[in-house]
Short mmCIF file of C-alpha atoms in Angstrom, two decimals:
data_model
loop_
_atom_site.label_atom_id
_atom_site.label_comp_id
_atom_site.label_asym_id
_atom_site.label_seq_id
_atom_site.Cartn_x
_atom_site.Cartn_y
_atom_site.Cartn_z
CA MET A 1 103.20 51.81 21.85
CA ARG A 2 99.75 50.22 23.12
CA SER A 3 98.30 47.13 22.30
CA PHE A 4 96.40 46.66 18.91
CA GLU A 5 93.29 46.50 19.96
CA GLU A 6 93.81 49.64 22.05
CA LEU A 7 94.77 51.07 19.01
CA LEU A 8 91.80 49.94 17.17
CA VAL A 9 89.13 51.41 19.77
CA GLU A 10 91.14 54.20 20.29
CA GLY A 11 90.97 54.85 16.24
CA ALA A 12 87.49 53.98 15.85
CA ASN A 13 86.03 56.61 18.33
CA ALA A 14 87.76 59.32 17.76
CA PRO A 15 85.70 62.36 16.42
CA VAL A 16 85.72 63.13 13.25
CA ASP A 17 84.26 65.92 12.41
CA GLY A 18 85.09 69.29 10.56
CA TRP A 19 88.82 69.80 9.37
CA ASP A 20 90.85 70.57 12.06
CA PHE A 21 93.29 68.07 12.11
CA GLY A 22 94.85 68.19 16.13
CA TRP A 23 93.70 65.07 17.43
CA PHE A 24 96.65 63.82 15.00
CA ALA A 25 99.05 65.67 17.13
CA GLY A 26 102.52 62.95 18.30
CA ARG A 27 100.37 60.70 16.21
CA ALA A 28 101.00 61.82 12.00
CA THR A 29 102.83 64.88 10.19
CA GLU A 30 102.02 65.99 7.14
CA GLN A 31 104.66 68.20 5.06
CA ARG A 32 102.74 71.38 4.18
CA PRO A 33 102.49 73.31 0.90
CA SER A 34 105.22 75.84 0.94
CA TRP A 35 102.83 78.68 -0.27
CA GLY A 36 101.33 79.24 2.55
CA TYR A 37 97.23 78.77 1.49
CA ALA A 38 95.72 80.83 4.64
CA ARG A 39 98.14 83.39 4.95
CA LEU A 40 97.97 83.61 1.02
CA LEU A 41 93.81 83.56 1.40
CA ALA A 42 94.01 86.26 4.46
CA GLU A 43 96.10 88.25 2.19
CA ARG A 44 93.33 88.40 -0.32
CA ALA A 45 90.28 88.54 2.09
CA GLY A 46 92.18 91.76 3.29
CA THR A 47 91.19 93.30 0.52
CA ALA A 48 87.99 92.20 -0.82
CA THR A 49 84.86 93.98 -0.13
CA ALA A 50 82.63 90.03 -0.57
CA VAL A 51 84.49 86.78 0.11
CA LEU A 52 82.90 83.15 -0.65
CA ASP A 53 84.04 80.26 1.02
CA VAL A 54 82.93 77.05 -1.53
CA GLN A 55 83.26 73.92 1.19
CA THR A 56 84.09 75.33 3.90
CA GLY A 57 83.88 72.02 6.08
CA GLY A 58 83.98 72.98 9.76
CA GLY A 59 84.94 76.41 8.81
CA GLU A 60 88.09 76.19 10.60
CA VAL A 61 90.59 77.24 8.13
CA TYR A 62 87.91 79.80 7.20
CA ALA A 63 87.40 81.44 10.74
CA GLU A 64 91.64 81.28 10.88
CA VAL A 65 91.69 83.23 7.57
CA LEU A 66 89.58 85.93 8.60
CA THR A 67 90.71 86.42 12.27
CA ARG A 68 94.26 86.95 10.13
CA ALA A 69 93.27 89.12 7.35
CA PRO A 70 94.47 93.11 8.17
CA ARG A 71 90.35 93.99 7.19
CA ARG A 72 87.02 92.26 7.17
CA PRO A 73 85.27 92.05 4.52
CA ALA A 74 81.84 93.73 4.49
CA THR A 75 80.36 90.26 3.30
CA ALA A 76 81.64 87.30 4.18
CA ALA A 77 79.54 83.48 3.23
CA ALA A 78 80.04 80.20 3.06
CA THR A 79 78.86 76.97 1.82
CA GLU A 80 78.99 73.21 3.17
CA SER A 81 76.66 70.05 2.49
CA TRP A 82 78.06 67.88 4.79
CA PRO A 83 75.18 67.95 8.43
CA PRO A 84 77.94 67.61 11.12
CA ASN A 85 79.96 69.61 9.40
CA LEU A 86 77.06 72.21 8.46
CA ALA A 87 76.47 72.56 12.54
CA LEU A 88 79.93 72.84 12.97
CA ALA A 89 80.95 75.88 10.18
CA ARG A 90 77.57 77.74 11.46
CA ARG A 91 79.30 77.66 14.90
CA ASN A 92 82.96 78.70 14.67
CA LEU A 93 81.93 81.89 11.93
CA ALA A 94 78.68 82.81 13.05
CA PRO A 95 81.11 85.14 15.48
CA LEU A 96 82.77 86.53 12.51
CA GLY A 97 79.60 87.22 10.87
CA VAL A 98 80.00 84.86 8.13
CA THR A 99 76.71 83.46 6.81
CA VAL A 100 77.32 79.60 6.34
CA ALA A 101 74.60 77.94 2.93
CA GLU A 102 73.84 74.58 2.64
CA ALA A 103 74.70 73.44 -1.27
CA ALA A 104 75.27 70.11 -2.18
CA ASP A 105 79.52 70.23 -3.43
CA GLY A 106 78.99 70.32 -7.58
CA ALA A 107 75.71 71.95 -6.88
CA ALA A 108 74.76 76.04 -8.31
CA LEU A 109 75.32 78.06 -5.32
CA PRO A 110 72.57 79.78 -4.11
CA PHE A 111 73.45 83.22 -4.50
CA PRO A 112 72.94 86.06 -6.91
CA ASP A 113 75.66 86.63 -10.62
CA ALA A 114 78.29 88.21 -9.29
CA SER A 115 78.26 88.49 -6.14
CA PHE A 116 81.35 87.91 -4.97
CA ASP A 117 85.23 89.49 -5.41
CA LEU A 118 86.96 87.15 -3.75
CA VAL A 119 86.05 83.18 -4.20
CA ALA A 120 87.67 80.66 -2.05
CA SER A 121 87.94 76.62 -1.81
CA ARG A 122 90.33 74.67 0.30
CA HIS A 123 90.33 70.87 -0.44
CA PRO A 124 86.92 70.61 -2.82
CA THR A 125 85.72 67.69 -3.46
CA VAL A 126 84.05 68.79 -6.82
CA THR A 127 84.79 72.58 -8.50
CA ASN A 128 81.34 73.62 -10.27
CA TRP A 129 83.60 76.01 -12.82
CA ALA A 130 80.79 77.18 -14.25
CA GLU A 131 78.94 78.82 -11.06
CA THR A 132 82.72 79.98 -9.44
CA ALA A 133 82.19 82.06 -12.94
CA ARG A 134 78.88 82.78 -12.19
CA VAL A 135 79.32 84.78 -8.72
CA LEU A 136 82.49 85.91 -9.29
CA ALA A 137 81.94 89.89 -10.11
CA PRO A 138 83.77 91.37 -12.99
CA GLY A 139 87.66 91.13 -12.20
CA GLY A 140 87.00 88.93 -9.14
CA GLN A 141 89.86 86.22 -7.92
CA TYR A 142 89.36 82.39 -7.27
CA LEU A 143 92.27 81.10 -5.04
CA SER A 144 92.19 77.09 -4.02
CA GLN A 145 94.54 74.73 -2.46
CA GLN A 146 92.92 71.68 -4.46
CA ILE A 147 93.85 67.16 -3.75
CA GLY A 148 96.32 66.30 -6.55
CA ALA A 149 95.67 63.08 -9.02
CA GLY A 150 97.26 60.11 -6.52
CA SER A 151 97.29 62.18 -2.88
CA MET A 152 98.09 59.49 -0.86
CA ARG A 153 97.91 56.84 -3.29
CA GLU A 154 100.54 54.69 -0.45
CA LEU A 155 98.10 53.87 1.96
CA SER A 156 94.93 53.45 -0.85
CA GLU A 157 97.03 50.33 -1.95
CA PHE A 158 97.71 48.89 0.54
CA PHE A 159 94.24 48.70 1.84
CA LEU A 160 92.71 48.60 -1.85
CA GLY A 161 95.60 46.89 -4.24
CA PRO A 162 96.91 49.22 -7.27
CA VAL A 163 94.74 51.57 -7.96
CA ASP A 164 94.53 53.98 -11.70
CA PRO A 165 94.56 58.27 -9.92
CA GLY A 166 93.08 58.81 -13.91
CA THR A 167 93.17 62.48 -15.01
CA GLY A 168 90.66 63.96 -13.49
CA ARG A 169 92.39 65.81 -10.78
CA LEU A 170 95.76 66.30 -12.45
CA PRO A 171 96.62 70.12 -12.23
CA GLN A 172 96.17 70.78 -16.01
CA THR A 173 93.50 69.49 -16.66
CA LEU A 174 91.01 71.46 -13.49
CA ALA A 175 93.08 74.20 -15.43
CA ALA A 176 92.09 73.82 -18.31
CA GLU A 177 88.32 73.51 -16.76
CA ALA A 178 88.73 76.97 -15.46
CA GLU A 179 89.74 77.87 -18.47
CA SER A 180 86.53 76.81 -20.24
CA VAL A 181 84.38 79.43 -18.19
CA GLY A 182 86.11 82.16 -19.40
CA LEU A 183 88.23 82.25 -16.33
CA ILE A 184 92.44 82.98 -16.98
CA VAL A 185 94.42 80.93 -14.61
CA THR A 186 97.35 83.24 -13.20
CA GLU A 187 99.04 80.43 -11.40
CA LEU A 188 99.21 76.61 -11.31
CA ARG A 189 101.74 75.06 -8.66
CA PRO A 190 101.63 72.06 -7.64
CA GLN A 191 104.01 70.04 -4.44
CA ALA A 192 104.13 66.21 -3.11
CA LEU A 193 103.15 66.30 0.84
CA ARG A 194 105.61 63.89 2.53
CA THR A 195 103.17 62.32 5.63
CA GLU A 196 103.66 59.66 8.21
CA PHE A 197 101.51 57.93 10.45
CA TYR A 198 103.31 56.93 13.60
CA ASP A 199 100.45 54.10 15.17
CA VAL A 200 97.57 53.02 13.10
CA ALA A 201 94.66 54.66 15.45
CA ALA A 202 96.28 57.39 13.31
CA VAL A 203 95.53 55.38 9.81
CA ILE A 204 92.32 54.61 10.82
CA VAL A 205 91.29 57.85 11.35
CA PHE A 206 92.48 59.76 8.82
CA LEU A 207 91.03 56.71 6.81
CA ARG A 208 87.33 58.04 8.52
CA LYS A 209 87.88 61.63 8.25
CA VAL A 210 89.29 61.34 4.50
CA ILE A 211 86.96 59.02 3.20
CA TRP A 212 87.48 59.65 -0.78
CA THR A 213 90.55 58.20 0.39
CA VAL A 214 89.83 54.48 1.36
CA PRO A 215 86.09 54.26 -0.52
CA GLY A 216 84.20 52.20 1.84
CA PHE A 217 86.34 51.27 4.76
CA SER A 218 85.87 50.35 8.32
CA VAL A 219 87.07 49.00 11.14
CA ASP A 220 85.51 45.64 10.79
CA LYS A 221 85.74 45.56 7.01
CA HIS A 222 89.84 45.97 6.85
CA HIS A 223 91.24 44.57 9.66
CA ASP A 224 93.47 42.34 8.46
CA ARG A 225 95.01 44.85 6.99
CA LEU A 226 94.88 46.53 9.78
CA VAL A 227 96.20 43.64 11.99
CA ASP A 228 99.72 44.70 9.30
CA MET A 229 99.67 47.80 9.12
CA ASP A 230 100.18 47.66 13.03
CA ALA A 231 102.87 45.30 12.41
CA ARG A 232 104.57 46.67 9.56
CA ILE A 233 104.62 50.29 11.40
CA ARG A 234 106.08 48.70 15.13
CA ALA A 235 109.09 46.93 12.60
CA ASP A 236 109.38 49.29 10.63
CA GLY A 237 108.43 52.67 11.92
CA PRO A 238 106.50 54.89 10.78
CA PHE A 239 103.85 54.42 7.23
CA VAL A 240 105.04 56.76 4.71
CA ALA A 241 102.89 58.00 2.21
CA HIS A 242 102.63 61.25 0.09
CA SER A 243 99.99 63.61 -0.42
CA GLN A 244 99.19 65.52 -3.49
CA ARG A 245 98.50 69.22 -3.32
CA PHE A 246 98.24 72.20 -6.33
CA LEU A 247 97.55 75.94 -5.74
CA LEU A 248 95.30 77.20 -8.37
CA ALA A 249 94.62 81.10 -8.61
CA ALA A 250 92.30 82.75 -10.93
CA HIS A 251 90.10 85.63 -12.46
CA ARG A 252 87.18 86.84 -14.25
CA PRO A 253 88.02 89.39 -16.79
#
């Protein structure tokens, strides 16, 4: 393993735009959810005529889904809020004919009522259920892989101390919110996924990329804890945390 200083520099300078996690190959691993979100969404997109991906990130997963779909929907759109990801999504999705609109997370969706028969969202920061129901056509489907309460809690608490995950991201909470706007929840499947970090550079890049894990993280601010993390990995092996995920499927009557 390289020195702590070398890993620190590498982690601080690695690119973090988009949701492509290819950089982590050989540096970190995360167990995958058993349901196979991209496969499920591709199957549903193959029978849809108009699809919307909310908070698409860099568009990598959406592009994979549309490429894998047995039939391309006639209309495909996406939203994204963060300017670097917005530009990346437009580059990734333009060849597939996808319109990418800028929209703040949780804000009104810039589409007319009943525009889509499939709305999807992978790891949204927040879900505006009223807007989701509004843009879904009658009989339309919603499919989402959500981040559950206490995701990566071991990593958060290493840097921050005890953390109360709250109840806002419990599967039952979000299902109740969906039902409160008239959607019918048909599937709710939670799963804890083992994640391993093999060096401190991988930890740094993850925290720079998934910014809500340790709010306000920076290499300078958390230097002492990074020293401790590096020593722990060298002595005991990979740092282990668990991401919380759940699949939520619903439809509009």
